[in-house]
PDB file of C-alpha atoms in Angstrom:
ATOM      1  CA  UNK V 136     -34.029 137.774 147.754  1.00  0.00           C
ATOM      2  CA  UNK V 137     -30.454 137.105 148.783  1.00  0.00           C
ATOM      3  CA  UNK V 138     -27.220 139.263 147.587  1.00  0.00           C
ATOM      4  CA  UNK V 139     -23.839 138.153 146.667  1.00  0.00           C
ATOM      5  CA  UNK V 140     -21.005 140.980 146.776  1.00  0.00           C
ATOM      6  CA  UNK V 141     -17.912 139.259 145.021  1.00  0.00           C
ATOM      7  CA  UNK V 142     -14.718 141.010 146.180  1.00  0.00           C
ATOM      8  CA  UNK V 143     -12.088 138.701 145.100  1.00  0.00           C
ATOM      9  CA  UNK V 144      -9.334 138.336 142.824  1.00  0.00           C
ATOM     10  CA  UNK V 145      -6.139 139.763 142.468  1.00  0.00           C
ATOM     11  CA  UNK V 146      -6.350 143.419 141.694  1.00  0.00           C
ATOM     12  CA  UNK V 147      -3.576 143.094 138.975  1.00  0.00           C
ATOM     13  CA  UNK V 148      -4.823 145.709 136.882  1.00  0.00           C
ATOM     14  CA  UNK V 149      -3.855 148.482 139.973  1.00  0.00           C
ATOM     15  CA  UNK V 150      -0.443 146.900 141.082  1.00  0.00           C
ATOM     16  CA  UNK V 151       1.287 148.244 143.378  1.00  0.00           C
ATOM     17  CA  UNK V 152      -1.649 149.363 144.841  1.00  0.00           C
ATOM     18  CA  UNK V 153      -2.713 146.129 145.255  1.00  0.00           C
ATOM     19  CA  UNK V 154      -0.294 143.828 146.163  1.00  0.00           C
ATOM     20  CA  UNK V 155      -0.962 144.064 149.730  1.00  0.00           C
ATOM     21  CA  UNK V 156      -4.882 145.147 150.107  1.00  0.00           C
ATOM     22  CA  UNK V 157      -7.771 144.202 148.427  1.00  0.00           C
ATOM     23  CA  UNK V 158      -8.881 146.410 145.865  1.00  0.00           C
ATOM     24  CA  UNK V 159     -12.390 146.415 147.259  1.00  0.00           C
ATOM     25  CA  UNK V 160     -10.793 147.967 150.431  1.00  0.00           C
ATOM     26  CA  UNK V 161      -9.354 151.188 148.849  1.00  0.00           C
ATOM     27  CA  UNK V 162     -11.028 154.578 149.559  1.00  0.00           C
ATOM     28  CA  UNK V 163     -13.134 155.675 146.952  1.00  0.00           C
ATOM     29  CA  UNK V 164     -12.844 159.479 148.550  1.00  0.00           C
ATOM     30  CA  UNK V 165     -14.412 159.163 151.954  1.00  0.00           C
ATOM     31  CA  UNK V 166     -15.374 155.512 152.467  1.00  0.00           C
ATOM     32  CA  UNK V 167     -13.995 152.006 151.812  1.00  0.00           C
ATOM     33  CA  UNK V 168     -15.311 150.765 147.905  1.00  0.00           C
ATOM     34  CA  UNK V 169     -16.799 147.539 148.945  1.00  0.00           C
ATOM     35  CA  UNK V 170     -19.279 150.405 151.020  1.00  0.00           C
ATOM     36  CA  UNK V 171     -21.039 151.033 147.741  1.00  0.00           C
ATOM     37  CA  UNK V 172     -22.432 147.374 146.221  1.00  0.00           C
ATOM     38  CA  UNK V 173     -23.085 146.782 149.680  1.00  0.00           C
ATOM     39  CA  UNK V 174     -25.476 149.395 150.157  1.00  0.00           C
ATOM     40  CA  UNK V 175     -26.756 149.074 146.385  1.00  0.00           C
ATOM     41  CA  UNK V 176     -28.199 145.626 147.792  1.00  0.00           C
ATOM     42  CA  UNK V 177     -29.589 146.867 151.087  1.00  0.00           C
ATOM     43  CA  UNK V 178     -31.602 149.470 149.264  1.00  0.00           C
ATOM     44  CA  UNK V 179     -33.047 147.221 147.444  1.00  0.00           C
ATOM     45  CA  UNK V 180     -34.438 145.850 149.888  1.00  0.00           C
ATOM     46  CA  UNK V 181     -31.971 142.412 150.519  1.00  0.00           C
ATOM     47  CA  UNK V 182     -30.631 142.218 154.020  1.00  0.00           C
ATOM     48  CA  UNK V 183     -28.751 138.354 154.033  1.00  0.00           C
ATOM     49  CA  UNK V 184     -25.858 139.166 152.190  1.00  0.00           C
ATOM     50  CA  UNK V 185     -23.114 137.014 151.389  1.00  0.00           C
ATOM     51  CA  UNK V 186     -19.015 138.539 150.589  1.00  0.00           C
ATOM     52  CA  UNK V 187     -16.517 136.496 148.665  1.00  0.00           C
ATOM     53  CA  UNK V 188     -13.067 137.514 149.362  1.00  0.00           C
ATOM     54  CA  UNK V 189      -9.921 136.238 148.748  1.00  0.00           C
ATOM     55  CA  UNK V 190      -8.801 133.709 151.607  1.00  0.00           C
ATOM     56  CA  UNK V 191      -5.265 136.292 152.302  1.00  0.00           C
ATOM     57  CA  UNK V 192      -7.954 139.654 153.228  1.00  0.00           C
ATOM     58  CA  UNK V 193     -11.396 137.747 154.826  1.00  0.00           C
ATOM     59  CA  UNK V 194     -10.435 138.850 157.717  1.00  0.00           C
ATOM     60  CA  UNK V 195      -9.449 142.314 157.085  1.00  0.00           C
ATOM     61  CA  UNK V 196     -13.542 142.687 155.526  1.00  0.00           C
ATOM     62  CA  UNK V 197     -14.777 140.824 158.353  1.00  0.00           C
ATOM     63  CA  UNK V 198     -12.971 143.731 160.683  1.00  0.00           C
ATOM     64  CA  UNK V 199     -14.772 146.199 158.393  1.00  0.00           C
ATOM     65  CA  UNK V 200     -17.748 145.103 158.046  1.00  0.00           C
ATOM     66  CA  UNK V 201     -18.765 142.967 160.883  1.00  0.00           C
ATOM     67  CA  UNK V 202     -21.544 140.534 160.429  1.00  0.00           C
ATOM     68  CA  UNK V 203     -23.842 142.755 159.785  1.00  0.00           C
ATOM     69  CA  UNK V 204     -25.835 143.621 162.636  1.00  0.00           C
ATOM     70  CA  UNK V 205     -24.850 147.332 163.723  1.00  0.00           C
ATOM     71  CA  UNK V 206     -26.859 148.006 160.401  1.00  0.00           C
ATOM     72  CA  UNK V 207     -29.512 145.984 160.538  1.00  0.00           C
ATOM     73  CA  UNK V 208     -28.662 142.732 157.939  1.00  0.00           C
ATOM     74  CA  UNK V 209     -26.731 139.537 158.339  1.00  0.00           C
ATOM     75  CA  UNK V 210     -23.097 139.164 156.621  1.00  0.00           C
ATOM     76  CA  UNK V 211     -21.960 136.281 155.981  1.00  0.00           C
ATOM     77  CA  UNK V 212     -18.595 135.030 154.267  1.00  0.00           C
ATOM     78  CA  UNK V 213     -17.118 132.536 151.907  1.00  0.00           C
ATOM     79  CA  UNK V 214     -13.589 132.467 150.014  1.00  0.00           C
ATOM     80  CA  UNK V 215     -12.851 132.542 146.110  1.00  0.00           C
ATOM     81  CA  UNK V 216      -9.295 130.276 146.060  1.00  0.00           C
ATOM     82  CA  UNK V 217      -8.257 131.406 142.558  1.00  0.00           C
ATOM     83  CA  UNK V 218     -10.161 134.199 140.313  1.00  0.00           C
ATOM     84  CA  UNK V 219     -11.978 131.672 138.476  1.00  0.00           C
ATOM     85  CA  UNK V 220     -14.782 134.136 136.925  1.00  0.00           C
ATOM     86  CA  UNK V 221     -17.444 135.820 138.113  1.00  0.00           C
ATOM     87  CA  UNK V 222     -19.886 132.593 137.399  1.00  0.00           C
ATOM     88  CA  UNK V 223     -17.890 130.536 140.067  1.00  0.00           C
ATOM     89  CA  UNK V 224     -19.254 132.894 142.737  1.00  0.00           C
ATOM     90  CA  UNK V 225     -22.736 130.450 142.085  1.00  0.00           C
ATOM     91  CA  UNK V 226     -20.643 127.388 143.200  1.00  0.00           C
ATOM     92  CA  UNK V 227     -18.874 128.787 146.075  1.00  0.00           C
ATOM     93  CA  UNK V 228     -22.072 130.361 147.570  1.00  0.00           C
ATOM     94  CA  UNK V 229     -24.383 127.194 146.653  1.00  0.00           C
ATOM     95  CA  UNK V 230     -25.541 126.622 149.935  1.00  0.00           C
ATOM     96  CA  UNK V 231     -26.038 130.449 151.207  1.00  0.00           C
ATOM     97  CA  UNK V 232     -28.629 130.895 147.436  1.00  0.00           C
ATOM     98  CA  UNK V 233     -30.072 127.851 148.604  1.00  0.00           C
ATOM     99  CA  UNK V 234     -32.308 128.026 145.829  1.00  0.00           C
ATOM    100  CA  UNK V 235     -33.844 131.410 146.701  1.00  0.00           C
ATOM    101  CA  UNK V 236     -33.712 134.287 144.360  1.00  0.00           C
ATOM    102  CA  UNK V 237     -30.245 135.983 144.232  1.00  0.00           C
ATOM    103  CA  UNK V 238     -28.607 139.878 143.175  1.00  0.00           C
ATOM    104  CA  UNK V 239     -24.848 139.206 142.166  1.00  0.00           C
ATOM    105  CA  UNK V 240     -23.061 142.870 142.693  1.00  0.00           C
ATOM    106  CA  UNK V 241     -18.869 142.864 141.877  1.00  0.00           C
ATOM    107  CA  UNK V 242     -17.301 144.486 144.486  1.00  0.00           C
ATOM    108  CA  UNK V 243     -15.725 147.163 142.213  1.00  0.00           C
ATOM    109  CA  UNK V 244     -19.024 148.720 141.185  1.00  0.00           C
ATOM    110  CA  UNK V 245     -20.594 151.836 141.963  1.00  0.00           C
ATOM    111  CA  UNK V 246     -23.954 152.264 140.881  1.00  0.00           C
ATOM    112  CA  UNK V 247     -25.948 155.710 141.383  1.00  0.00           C
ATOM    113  CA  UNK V 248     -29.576 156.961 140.933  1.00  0.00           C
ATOM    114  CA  UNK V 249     -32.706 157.140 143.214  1.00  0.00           C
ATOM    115  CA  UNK V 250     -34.492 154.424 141.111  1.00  0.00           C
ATOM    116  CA  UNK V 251     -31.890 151.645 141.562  1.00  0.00           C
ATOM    117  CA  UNK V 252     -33.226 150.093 144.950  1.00  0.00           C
ATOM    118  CA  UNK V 253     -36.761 149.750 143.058  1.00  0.00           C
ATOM    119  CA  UNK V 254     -35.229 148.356 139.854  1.00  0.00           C
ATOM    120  CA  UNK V 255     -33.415 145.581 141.748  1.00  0.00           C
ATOM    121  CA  UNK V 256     -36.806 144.610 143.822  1.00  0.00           C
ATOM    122  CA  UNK V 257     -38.779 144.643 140.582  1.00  0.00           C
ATOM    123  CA  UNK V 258     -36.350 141.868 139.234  1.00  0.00           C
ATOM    124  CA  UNK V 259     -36.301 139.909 141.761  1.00  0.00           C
ATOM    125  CA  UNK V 260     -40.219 139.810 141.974  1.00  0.00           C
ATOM    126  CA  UNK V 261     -39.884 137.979 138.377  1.00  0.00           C
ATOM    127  CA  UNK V 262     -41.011 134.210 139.153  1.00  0.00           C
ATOM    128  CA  UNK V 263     -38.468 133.100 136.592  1.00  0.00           C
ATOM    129  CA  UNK V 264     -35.156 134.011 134.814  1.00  0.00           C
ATOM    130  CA  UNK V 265     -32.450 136.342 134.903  1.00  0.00           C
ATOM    131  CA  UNK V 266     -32.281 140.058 134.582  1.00  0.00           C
ATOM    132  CA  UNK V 267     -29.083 141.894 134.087  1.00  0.00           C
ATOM    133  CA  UNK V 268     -28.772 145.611 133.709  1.00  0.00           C
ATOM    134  CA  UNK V 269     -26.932 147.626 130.829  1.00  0.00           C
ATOM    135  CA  UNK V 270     -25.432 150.831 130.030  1.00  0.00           C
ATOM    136  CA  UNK V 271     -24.420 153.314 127.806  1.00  0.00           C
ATOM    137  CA  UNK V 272     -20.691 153.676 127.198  1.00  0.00           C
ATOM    138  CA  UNK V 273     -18.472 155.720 125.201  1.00  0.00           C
ATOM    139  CA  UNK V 274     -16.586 152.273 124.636  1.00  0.00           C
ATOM    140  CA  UNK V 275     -18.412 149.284 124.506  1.00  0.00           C
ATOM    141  CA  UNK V 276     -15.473 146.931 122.399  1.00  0.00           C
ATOM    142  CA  UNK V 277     -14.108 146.737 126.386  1.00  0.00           C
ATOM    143  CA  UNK V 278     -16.859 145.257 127.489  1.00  0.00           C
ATOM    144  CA  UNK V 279     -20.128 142.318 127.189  1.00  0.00           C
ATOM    145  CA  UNK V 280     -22.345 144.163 124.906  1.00  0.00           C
ATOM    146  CA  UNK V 281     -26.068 143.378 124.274  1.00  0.00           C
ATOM    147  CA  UNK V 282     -26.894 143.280 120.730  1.00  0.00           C
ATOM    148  CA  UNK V 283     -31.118 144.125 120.690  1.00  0.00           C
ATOM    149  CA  UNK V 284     -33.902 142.614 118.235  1.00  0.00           C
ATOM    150  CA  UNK V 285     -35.845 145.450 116.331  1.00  0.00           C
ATOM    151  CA  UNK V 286     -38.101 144.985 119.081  1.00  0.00           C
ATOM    152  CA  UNK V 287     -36.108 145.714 122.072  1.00  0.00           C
ATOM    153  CA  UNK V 288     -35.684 141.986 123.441  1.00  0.00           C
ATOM    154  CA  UNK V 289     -31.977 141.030 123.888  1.00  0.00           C
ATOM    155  CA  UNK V 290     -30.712 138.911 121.053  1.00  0.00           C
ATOM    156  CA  UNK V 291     -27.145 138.211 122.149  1.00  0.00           C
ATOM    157  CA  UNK V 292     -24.586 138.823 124.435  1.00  0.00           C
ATOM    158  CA  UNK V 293     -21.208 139.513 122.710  1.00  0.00           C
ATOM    159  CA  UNK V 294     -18.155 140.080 125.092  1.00  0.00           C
ATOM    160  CA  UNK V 295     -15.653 142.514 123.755  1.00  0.00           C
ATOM    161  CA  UNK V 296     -16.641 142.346 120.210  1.00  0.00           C
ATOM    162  CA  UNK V 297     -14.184 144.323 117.535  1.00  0.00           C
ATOM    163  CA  UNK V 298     -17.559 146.073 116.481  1.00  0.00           C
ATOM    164  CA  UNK V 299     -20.207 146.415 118.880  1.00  0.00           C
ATOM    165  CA  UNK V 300     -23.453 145.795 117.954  1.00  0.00           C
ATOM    166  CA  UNK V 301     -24.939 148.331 120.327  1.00  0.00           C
ATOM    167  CA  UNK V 302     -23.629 150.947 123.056  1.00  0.00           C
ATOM    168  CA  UNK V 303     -25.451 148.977 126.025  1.00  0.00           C
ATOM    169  CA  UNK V 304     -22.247 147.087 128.333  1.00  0.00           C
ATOM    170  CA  UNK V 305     -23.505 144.741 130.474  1.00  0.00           C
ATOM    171  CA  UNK V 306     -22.563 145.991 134.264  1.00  0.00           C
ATOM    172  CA  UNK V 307     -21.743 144.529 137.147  1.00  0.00           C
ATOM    173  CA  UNK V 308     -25.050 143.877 138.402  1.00  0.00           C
ATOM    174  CA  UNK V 309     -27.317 140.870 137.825  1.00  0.00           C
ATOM    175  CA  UNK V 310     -30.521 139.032 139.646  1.00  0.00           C
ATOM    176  CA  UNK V 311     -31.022 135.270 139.124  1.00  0.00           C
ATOM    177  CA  UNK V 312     -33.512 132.983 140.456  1.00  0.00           C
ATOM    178  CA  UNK V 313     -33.305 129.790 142.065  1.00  0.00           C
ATOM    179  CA  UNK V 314     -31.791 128.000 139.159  1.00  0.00           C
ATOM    180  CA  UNK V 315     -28.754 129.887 138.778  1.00  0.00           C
ATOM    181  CA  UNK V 316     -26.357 127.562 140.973  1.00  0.00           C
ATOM    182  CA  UNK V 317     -27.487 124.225 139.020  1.00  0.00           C
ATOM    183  CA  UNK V 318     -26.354 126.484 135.558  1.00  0.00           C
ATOM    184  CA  UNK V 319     -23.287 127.396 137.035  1.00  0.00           C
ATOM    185  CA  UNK V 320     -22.214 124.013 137.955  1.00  0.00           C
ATOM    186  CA  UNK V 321     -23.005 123.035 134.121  1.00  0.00           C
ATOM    187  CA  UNK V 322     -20.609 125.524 132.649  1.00  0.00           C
ATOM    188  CA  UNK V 323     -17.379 124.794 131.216  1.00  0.00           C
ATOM    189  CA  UNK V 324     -14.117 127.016 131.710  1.00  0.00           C
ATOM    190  CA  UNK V 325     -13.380 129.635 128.721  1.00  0.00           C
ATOM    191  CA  UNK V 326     -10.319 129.286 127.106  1.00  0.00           C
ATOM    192  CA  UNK V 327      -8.910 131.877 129.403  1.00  0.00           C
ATOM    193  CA  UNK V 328      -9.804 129.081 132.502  1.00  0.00           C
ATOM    194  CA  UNK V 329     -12.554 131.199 134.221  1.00  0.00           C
ATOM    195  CA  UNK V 330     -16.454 130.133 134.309  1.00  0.00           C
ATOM    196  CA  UNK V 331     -17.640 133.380 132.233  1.00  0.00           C
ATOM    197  CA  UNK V 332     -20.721 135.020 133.577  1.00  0.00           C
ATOM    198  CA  UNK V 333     -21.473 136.038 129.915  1.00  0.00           C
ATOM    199  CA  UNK V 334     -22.002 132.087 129.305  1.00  0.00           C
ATOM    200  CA  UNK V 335     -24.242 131.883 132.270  1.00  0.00           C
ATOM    201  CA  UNK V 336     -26.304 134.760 131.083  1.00  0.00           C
ATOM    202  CA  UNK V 337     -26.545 132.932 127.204  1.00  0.00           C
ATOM    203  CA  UNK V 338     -28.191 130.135 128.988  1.00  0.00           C
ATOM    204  CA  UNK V 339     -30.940 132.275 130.217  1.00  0.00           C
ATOM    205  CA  UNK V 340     -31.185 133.812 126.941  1.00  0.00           C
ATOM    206  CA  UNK V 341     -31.509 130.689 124.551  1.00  0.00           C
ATOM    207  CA  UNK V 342     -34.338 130.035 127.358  1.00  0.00           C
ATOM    208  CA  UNK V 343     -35.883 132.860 126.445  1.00  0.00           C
ATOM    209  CA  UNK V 344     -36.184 134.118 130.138  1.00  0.00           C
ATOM    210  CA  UNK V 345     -33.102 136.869 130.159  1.00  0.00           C
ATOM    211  CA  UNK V 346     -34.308 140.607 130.700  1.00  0.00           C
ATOM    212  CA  UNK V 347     -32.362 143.924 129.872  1.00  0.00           C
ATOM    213  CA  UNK V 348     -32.784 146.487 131.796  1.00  0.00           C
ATOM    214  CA  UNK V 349     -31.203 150.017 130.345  1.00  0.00           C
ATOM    215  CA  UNK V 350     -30.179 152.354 133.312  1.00  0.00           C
ATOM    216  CA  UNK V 351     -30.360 155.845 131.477  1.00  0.00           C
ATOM    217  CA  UNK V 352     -29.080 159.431 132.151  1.00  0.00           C
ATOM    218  CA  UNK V 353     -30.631 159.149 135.672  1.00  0.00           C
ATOM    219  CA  UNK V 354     -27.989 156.738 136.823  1.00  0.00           C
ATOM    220  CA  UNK V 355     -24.308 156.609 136.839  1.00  0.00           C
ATOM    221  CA  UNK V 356     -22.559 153.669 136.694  1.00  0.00           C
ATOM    222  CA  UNK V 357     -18.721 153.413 137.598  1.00  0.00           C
ATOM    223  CA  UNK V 358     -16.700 150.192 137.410  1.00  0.00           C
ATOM    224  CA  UNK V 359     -13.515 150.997 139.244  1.00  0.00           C
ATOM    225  CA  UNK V 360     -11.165 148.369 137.998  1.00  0.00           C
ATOM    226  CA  UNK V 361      -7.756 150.493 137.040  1.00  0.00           C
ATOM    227  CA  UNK V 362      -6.475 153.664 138.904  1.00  0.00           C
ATOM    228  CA  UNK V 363      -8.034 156.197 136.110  1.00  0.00           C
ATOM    229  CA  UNK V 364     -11.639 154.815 137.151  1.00  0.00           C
ATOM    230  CA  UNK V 365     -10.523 154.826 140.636  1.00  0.00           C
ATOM    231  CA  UNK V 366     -10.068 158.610 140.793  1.00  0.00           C
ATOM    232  CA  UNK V 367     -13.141 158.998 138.284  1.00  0.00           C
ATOM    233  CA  UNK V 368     -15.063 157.667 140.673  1.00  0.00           C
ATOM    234  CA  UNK V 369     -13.580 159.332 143.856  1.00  0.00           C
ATOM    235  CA  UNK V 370     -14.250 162.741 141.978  1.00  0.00           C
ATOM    236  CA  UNK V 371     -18.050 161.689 141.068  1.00  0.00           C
ATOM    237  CA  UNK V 372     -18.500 161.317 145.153  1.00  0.00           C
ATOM    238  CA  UNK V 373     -16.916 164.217 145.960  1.00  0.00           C
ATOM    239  CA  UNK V 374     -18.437 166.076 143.700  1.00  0.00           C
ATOM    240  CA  UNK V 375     -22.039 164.970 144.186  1.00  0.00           C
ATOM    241  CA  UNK V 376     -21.905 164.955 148.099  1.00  0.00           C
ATOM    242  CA  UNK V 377     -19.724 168.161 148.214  1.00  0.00           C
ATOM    243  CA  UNK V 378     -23.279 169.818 146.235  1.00  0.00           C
ATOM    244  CA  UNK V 379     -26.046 167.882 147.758  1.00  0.00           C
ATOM    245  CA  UNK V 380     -24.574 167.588 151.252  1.00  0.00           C
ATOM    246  CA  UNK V 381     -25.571 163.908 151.773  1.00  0.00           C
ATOM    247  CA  UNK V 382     -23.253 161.084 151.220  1.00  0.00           C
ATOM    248  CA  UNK V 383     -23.364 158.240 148.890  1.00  0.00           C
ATOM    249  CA  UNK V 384     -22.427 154.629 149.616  1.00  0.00           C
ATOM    250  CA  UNK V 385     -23.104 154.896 153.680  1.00  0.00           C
ATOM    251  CA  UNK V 386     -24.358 151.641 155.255  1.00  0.00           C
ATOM    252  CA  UNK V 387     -25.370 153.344 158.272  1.00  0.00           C
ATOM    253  CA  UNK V 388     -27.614 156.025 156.917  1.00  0.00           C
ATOM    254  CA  UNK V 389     -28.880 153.673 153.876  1.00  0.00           C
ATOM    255  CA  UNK V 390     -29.688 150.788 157.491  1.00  0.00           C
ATOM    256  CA  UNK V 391     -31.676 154.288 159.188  1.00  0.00           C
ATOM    257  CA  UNK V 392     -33.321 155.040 155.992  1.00  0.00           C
ATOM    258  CA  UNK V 393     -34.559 151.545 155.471  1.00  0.00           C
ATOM    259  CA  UNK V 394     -35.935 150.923 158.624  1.00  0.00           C
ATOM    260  CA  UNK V 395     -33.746 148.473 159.522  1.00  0.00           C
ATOM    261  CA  UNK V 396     -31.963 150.470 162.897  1.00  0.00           C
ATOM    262  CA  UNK V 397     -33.363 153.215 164.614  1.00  0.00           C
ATOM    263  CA  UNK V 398     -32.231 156.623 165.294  1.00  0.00           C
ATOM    264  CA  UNK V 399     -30.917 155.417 168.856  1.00  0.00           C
ATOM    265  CA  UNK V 400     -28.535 152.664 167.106  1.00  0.00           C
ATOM    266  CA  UNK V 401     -27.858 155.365 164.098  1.00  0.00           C
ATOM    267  CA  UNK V 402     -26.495 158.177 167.127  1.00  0.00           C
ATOM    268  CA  UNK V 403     -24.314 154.866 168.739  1.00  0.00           C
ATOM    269  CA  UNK V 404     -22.770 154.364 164.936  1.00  0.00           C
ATOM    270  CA  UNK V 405     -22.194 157.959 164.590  1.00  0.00           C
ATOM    271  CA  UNK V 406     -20.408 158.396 168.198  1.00  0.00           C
ATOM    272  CA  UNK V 407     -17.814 155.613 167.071  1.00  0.00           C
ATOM    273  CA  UNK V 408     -16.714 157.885 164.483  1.00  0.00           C
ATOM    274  CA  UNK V 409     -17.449 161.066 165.744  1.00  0.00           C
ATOM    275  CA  UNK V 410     -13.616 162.373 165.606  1.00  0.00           C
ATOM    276  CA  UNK V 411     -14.367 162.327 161.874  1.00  0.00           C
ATOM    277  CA  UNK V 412     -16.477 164.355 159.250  1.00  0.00           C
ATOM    278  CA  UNK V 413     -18.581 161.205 158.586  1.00  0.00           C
ATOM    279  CA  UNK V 414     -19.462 160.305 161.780  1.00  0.00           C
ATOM    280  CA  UNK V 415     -20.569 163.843 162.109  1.00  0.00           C
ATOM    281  CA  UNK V 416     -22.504 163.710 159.176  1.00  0.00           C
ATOM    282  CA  UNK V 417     -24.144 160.284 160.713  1.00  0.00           C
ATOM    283  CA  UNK V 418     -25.206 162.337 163.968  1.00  0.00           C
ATOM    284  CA  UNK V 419     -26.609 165.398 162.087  1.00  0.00           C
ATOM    285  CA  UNK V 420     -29.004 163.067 159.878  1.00  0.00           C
ATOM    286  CA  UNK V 421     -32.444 162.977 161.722  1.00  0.00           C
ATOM    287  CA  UNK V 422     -32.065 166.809 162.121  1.00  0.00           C
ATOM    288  CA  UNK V 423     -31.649 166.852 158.364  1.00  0.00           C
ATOM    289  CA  UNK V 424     -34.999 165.574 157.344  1.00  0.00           C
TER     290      UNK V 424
END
């Protein structure tokens, strides 16, 4: 299975902020917030990972992140023009999917919970179809919301209704197989101009081949998309690394943990950094176990 992290768009929402700097390249407290989809996908397993950007910052992420190979996986890069919905990331990466299975992962997300890795391979295991993943919220009427039959299969999926028809929000988190790109190219533009990923999901419904997952109280699930939620979420890490003592959202410990570099490559990581608390934290991590 391949992974798509879409960091694009415009960021209007968290002007000034911004104007000059991709939103996906703000700190969420002690690490850049593209950091956390990306290592949602590698523990699940997916190492070939493609990032949309905006053509203005590619470079800036390819400065960050590399290609991929200090940690173990292969980066690759492709540019969104225009913010043209979260579909069109099927059409610009086409040829990377090459008709292999596929985890779509927005670049403002921040998914927790030890179960998450598993729950992503699981889905992407299914032969056919699409899985997305829902969650509780205290306000679904912002949001996609999946409305359920009595029986627990998904019956619709309703974006920002007036009155939701359940508490589950879709999130920013999906898996696809191999037909997803050919769908996407079939959509039409909303009235708002963008190809909607809710209509791509619809398709797989009326197929009858669309799961729902529900992440429970185990998991915590942060979409970081105005300054509030910024700080929300910079509080949750803090908070949850300041008590358990490891960090959240680190490529290079997720890459050790995995299997996919050793400790020899995860001590040459940590001395890059080593002036800072997180590339101390990086060194002290086999004597942790």
């Amino acid at each position: 299975m391949k992974g798509i992290v879409l960091a694009g768009g415009t960021g209007s929402r968290m002007h000034p902020m911004t104007r000059v700097v991709s939103k996906q390249l703000l700190p969420v407290y002690d690490k850049p917030l593209v950091y956390y989809p990306l290592t949602t996908l590698m523990l699940a397993g997916i190492r070939d990972i493609l990032v949309i950007t905006t053509p203005r910052e590619q470079a800036l992420f390819r400065e960050l992140l590399g290609d991929g190979g200090d940690w173990g996986i292969r980066i690759e890069y492709a540019a969104q023009p225009k913010p043209e919905g979260i579909a069109q990331s099927f059409l610009i990466g086409r040829d990377f999917v090459a008709g292999d299975h596929v985890t779509l992962i927005l670049g403002d997300n921040l998914f927790y919970g030890d179960a998450i890795g598993g729950m992503l391979k699981r889905a992407g295991e299914v032969a056919t179809g699409a899985t997305v993943f829902a969650y509780a919220v205290s306000d679904p009427e912002r949001y996609g919301v999946v409305a359920f039959e009595p029986d627990g299969r998904p019956k619709a999926i309703v974006e920002k209704p007036k009155v939701a028809p359940s508490v589950f929000a879709v999130t920013g988190l999906y898996v696809y197989d191999g037909e997803v790109c050919d769908i996407a190219a079939i959509l039409k533009p909303s009235a708002r101009g963008e190809l909607e990923i809710t209509d791509l999901n619809n398709v797989y419904l009326a197929r009858g081949t669309l799961r729902v997952e529900k992440l429970g109280r185990g998991f915590a699930w942060l979409d970081t998309g105005t300054p509030e939620s910024l700080v929300q979420a910079a509080d949750f890490v803090a908070t949850i690394e300041s008590r358990q003592g490891f960090k959240i959202g680190a490529p290079e410990e997720v890459a050790w943990r995995m299997g996919y570099i050793d400790t020899a490559q995860l001590g040459r990581l940590a001395e890059r950094m080593k002036n800072s608390s997180y590339g101390r934290y990086l060194a002290r991590l086999p004597t942790m176990e």
